[in-house]
C-alpha positions as CSV (number, residue, x, y, z in Angstrom):
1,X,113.0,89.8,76.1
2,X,116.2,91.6,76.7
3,X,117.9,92.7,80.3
4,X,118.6,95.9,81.6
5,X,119.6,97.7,84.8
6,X,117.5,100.5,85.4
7,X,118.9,103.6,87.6
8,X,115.5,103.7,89.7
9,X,112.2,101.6,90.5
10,X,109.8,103.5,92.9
11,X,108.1,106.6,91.6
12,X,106.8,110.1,93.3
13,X,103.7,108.1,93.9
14,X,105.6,104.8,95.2
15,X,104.3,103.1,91.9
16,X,106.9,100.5,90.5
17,X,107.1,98.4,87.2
18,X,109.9,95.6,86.7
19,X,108.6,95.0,83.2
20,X,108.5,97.4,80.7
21,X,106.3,95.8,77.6
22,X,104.0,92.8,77.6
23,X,103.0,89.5,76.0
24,X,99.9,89.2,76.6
25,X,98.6,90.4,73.5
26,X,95.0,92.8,74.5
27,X,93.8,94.5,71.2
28,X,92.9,97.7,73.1
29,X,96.4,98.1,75.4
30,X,96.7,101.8,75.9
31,X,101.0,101.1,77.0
32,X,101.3,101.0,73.3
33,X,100.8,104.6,73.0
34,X,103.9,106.2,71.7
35,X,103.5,109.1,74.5
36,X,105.2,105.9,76.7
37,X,108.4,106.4,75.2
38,X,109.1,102.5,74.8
39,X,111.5,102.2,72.2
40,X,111.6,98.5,71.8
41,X,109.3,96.3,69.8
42,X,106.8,95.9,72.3
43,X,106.4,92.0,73.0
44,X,110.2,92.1,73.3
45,X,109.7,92.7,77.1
46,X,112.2,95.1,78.9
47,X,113.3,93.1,82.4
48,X,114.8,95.6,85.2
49,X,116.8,92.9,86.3
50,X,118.0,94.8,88.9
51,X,115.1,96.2,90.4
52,X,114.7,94.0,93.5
53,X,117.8,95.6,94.6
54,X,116.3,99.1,93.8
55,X,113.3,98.2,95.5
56,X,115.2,97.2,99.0
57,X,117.4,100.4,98.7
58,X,114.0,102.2,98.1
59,X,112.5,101.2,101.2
60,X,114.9,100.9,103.2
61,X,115.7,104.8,103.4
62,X,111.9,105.4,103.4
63,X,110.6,107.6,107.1
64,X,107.2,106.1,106.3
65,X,105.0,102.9,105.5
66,X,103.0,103.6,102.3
67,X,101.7,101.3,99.8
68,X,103.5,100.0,97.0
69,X,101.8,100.2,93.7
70,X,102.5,98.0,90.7
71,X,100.9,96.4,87.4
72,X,99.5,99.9,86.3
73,X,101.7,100.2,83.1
74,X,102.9,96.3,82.5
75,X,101.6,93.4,84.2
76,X,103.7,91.8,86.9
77,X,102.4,88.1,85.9
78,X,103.0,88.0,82.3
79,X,104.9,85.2,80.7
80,X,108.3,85.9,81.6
81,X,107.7,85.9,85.4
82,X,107.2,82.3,85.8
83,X,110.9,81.7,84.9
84,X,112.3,85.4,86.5
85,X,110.5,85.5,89.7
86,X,111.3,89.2,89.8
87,X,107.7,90.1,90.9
88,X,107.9,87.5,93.5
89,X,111.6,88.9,94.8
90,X,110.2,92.4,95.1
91,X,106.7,91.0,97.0
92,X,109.5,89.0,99.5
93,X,111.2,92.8,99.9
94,X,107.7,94.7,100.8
95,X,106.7,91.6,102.9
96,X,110.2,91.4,104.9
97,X,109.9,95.8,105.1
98,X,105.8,95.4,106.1
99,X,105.0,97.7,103.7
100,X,101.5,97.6,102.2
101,X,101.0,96.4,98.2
102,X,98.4,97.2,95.8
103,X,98.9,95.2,93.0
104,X,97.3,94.9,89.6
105,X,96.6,92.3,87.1
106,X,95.2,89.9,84.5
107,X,96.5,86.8,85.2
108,X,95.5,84.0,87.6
109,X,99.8,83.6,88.1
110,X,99.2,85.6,90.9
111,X,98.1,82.7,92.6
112,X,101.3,81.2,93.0
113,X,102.4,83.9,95.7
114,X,99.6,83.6,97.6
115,X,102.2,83.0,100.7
116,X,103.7,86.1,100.4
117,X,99.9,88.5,99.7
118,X,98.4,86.9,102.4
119,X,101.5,87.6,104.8
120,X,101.6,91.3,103.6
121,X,98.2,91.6,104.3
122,X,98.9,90.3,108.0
123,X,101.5,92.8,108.4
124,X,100.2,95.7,106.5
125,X,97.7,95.7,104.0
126,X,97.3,94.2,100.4
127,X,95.0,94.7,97.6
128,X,94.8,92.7,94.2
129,X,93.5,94.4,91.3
130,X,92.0,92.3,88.3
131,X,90.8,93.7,85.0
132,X,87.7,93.0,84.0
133,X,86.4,93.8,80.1
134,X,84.4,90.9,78.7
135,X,82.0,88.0,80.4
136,X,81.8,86.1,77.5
137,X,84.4,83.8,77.0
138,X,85.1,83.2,73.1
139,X,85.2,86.9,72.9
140,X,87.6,87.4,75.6
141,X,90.2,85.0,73.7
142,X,90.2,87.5,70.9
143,X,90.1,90.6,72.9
144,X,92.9,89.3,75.6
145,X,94.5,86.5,73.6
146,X,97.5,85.0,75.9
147,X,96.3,85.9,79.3
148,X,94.0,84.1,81.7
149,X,90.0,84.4,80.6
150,X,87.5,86.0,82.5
151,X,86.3,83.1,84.1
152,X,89.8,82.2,85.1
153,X,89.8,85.5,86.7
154,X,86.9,85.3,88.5
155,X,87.9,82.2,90.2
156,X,91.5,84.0,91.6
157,X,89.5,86.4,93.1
158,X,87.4,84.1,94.5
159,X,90.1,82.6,96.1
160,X,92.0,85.6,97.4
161,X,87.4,86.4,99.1
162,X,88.1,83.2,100.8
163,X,91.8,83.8,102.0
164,X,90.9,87.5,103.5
165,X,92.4,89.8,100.9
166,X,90.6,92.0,99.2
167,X,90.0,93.1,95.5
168,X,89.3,95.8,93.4
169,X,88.5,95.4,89.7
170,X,89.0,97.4,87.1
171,X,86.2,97.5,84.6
172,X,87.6,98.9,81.3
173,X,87.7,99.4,78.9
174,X,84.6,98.3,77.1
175,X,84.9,98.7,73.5
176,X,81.8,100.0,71.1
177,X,79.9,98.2,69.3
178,X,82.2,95.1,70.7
179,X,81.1,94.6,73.9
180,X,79.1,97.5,75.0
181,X,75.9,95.1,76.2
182,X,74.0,95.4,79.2
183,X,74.3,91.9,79.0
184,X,78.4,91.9,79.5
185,X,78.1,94.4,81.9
186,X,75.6,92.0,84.1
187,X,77.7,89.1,83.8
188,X,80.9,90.8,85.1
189,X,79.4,93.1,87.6
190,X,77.8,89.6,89.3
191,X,81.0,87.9,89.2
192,X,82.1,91.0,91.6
193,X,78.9,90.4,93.7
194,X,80.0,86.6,94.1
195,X,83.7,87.5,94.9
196,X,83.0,90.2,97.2
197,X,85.1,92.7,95.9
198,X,85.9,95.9,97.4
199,X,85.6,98.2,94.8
200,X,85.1,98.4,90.5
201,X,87.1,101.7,88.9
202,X,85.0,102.3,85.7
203,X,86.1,105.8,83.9
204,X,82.9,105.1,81.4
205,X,81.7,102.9,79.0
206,X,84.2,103.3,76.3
207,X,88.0,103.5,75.7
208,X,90.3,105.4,75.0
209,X,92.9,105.4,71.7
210,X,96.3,107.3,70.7
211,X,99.0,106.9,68.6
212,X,100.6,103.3,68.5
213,X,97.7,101.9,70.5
214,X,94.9,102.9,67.5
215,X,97.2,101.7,64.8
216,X,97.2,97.8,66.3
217,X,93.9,98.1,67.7
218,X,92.3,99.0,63.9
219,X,94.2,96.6,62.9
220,X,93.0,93.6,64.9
221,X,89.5,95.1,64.0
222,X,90.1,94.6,60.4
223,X,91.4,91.1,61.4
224,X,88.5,90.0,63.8
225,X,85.5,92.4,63.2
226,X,85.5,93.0,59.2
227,X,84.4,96.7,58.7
228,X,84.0,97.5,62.2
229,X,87.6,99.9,61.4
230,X,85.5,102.2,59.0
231,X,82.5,102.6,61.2
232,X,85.4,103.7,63.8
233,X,86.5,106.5,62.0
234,X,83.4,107.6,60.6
235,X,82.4,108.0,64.1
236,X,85.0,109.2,66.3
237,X,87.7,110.1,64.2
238,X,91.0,110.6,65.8
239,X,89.7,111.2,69.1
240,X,91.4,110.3,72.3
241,X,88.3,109.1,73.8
242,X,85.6,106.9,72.3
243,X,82.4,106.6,74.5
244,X,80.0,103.9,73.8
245,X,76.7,104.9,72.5
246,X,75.3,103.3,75.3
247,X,77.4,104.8,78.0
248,X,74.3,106.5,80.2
249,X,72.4,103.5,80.4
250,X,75.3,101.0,80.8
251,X,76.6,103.3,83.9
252,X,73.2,103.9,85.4
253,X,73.2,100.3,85.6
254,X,76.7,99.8,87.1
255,X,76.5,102.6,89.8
256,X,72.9,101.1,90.9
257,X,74.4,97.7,91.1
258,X,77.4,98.9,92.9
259,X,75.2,101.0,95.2
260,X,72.9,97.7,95.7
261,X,75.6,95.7,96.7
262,X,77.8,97.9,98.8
263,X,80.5,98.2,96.0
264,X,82.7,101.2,96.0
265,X,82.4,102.8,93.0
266,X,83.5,106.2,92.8
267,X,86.8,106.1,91.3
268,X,88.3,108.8,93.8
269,X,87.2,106.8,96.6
270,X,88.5,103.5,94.8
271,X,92.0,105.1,94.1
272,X,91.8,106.1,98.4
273,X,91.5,102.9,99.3
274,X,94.0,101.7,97.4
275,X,96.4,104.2,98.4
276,X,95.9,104.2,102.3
277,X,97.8,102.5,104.4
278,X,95.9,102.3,107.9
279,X,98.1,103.5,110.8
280,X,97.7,100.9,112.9
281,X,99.6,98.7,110.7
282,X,102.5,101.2,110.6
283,X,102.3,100.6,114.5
284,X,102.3,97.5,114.7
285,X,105.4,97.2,112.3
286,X,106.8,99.7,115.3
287,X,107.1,96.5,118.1
């Protein structure tokens, strides 16, 4: 990893990311397109060392409460952050400025700032996001190699149901011919029934591939599906987006399950939620 100081941290849409980059090592990560502009090798993650600073200017000269957004791009628990605590420094900043948080994710680190979710949430509102892709567990190792597994995700969100903060997942992408199976779908959509979770954003069965994210996606398909690569490109080609085969039936079966359940699961309505910030908490941070 190598240290710079970055000129800003919040964007138009009050999205940050202190990390640009990641280690965690997922086949299909669309940051490695090249549209990103990351210049840098990308396991050699880029800290903005200074962006608690940035953050607590940020907010400070803001009229408004709103909710911070951040883990879209690069995950906020990756390696790094156990020794940096630059995630946790920034969550201490929105906390102490009662500012709401929606925050995104693959790892169970989150857990160790419980403390400071749970005391946003008081104060404003919080809402942890956790990516979803594949139940079974084997397969998850080679899909998402140095993050937690599925089942390791499952139980944070369990915890964060039984400590009063809600979730969202994200289910995507799901990968054709890889993990496109009624029978993946089933297993994550119950552990979101069990965990109680707010809302599931699913674009589609399927996932989407450009330049710099194809290249080491094909080529963890030659390493771990042999041939899988050629069917690939007879199929899609170079497109941007590559549906499953199975997409109708897959999300019949998601938005009746959702439906069933009381899931939110239209992805307008998700990205609502997750952008609101109720006024009553903006008047109680007034007293």
């Amino acid at each position: 990893m190598h240290f710079v100081d970055a000129k800003g941290i919040l964007s138009a849409q009050n999205g940050m990311n202190i990390y640009r980059g990641c280690t965690h090592g997922c086949i299909y990560c669309d940051s490695r397109s090249r549209c990103y502009g990351i210049q840098h090798p990308f396991e050699d993650v880029e800290v903005k060392q200074n962006a608690p600073e940035l953050l607590e200017k940020a907010l400070r000269s803001k009229r408004k409460k709103c909710m911070i957004g951040t883990g879209s791009m690069c995950d906020p628990y990756m390696h790094c952050e156990e020794q940096l605590q630059l995630t946790r420094r920034c969550l201490e900043i929105i906390d102490a400025y009662e500012f709401g948080l929606a925050i995104q994710t693959k790892s169970d680190r989150i857990l160790r700032d419980m403390d400071i979710l749970k005391s946003i949430n008081q104060k404003a509102k919080c809402v942890v996001q956790m990516t979803l892709t594949t139940y079974d567990e084997e397969l998850c190792k080679i899909l998402e190699p140095h993050v937690s597994t599925t089942k390791q995700r499952f139980k944070a969100l369990e915890r964060f149901r039984d400590e009063g903060i809600p979730t969202v997942v994200w289910l995507s992408p799901i990968l054709p011919y890889i993990n496109d199976t009624r029978e993946n779908l089933e297993g994550i959509l119950d552990y979101c029934i069990w965990a109680k979770v707010q809302g599931i954003i699913c674009f589609g069965m399927g996932v989407t591939l450009r330049e710099g994210d194809r290249e080491y996606y094909y080529a963890a398909l030659d390493k771990h599906f042999p041939g899988l690569k050629e069917q690939y490109q007879r199929k899609f080609g170079y497109a941007y987006q590559v549906d499953s085969e199975r997409n109708s039936e897959l999300m019949a079966i998601f938005h009746e399950t959702c439906e069933k359940h009381g899931i939110i699961h239209d992805v307008d309505e998700c990205f609502q939620y997750l952008h609101e910030l109720p006024e009553r908490y903006e008047q109680i941070g007034l007293f």
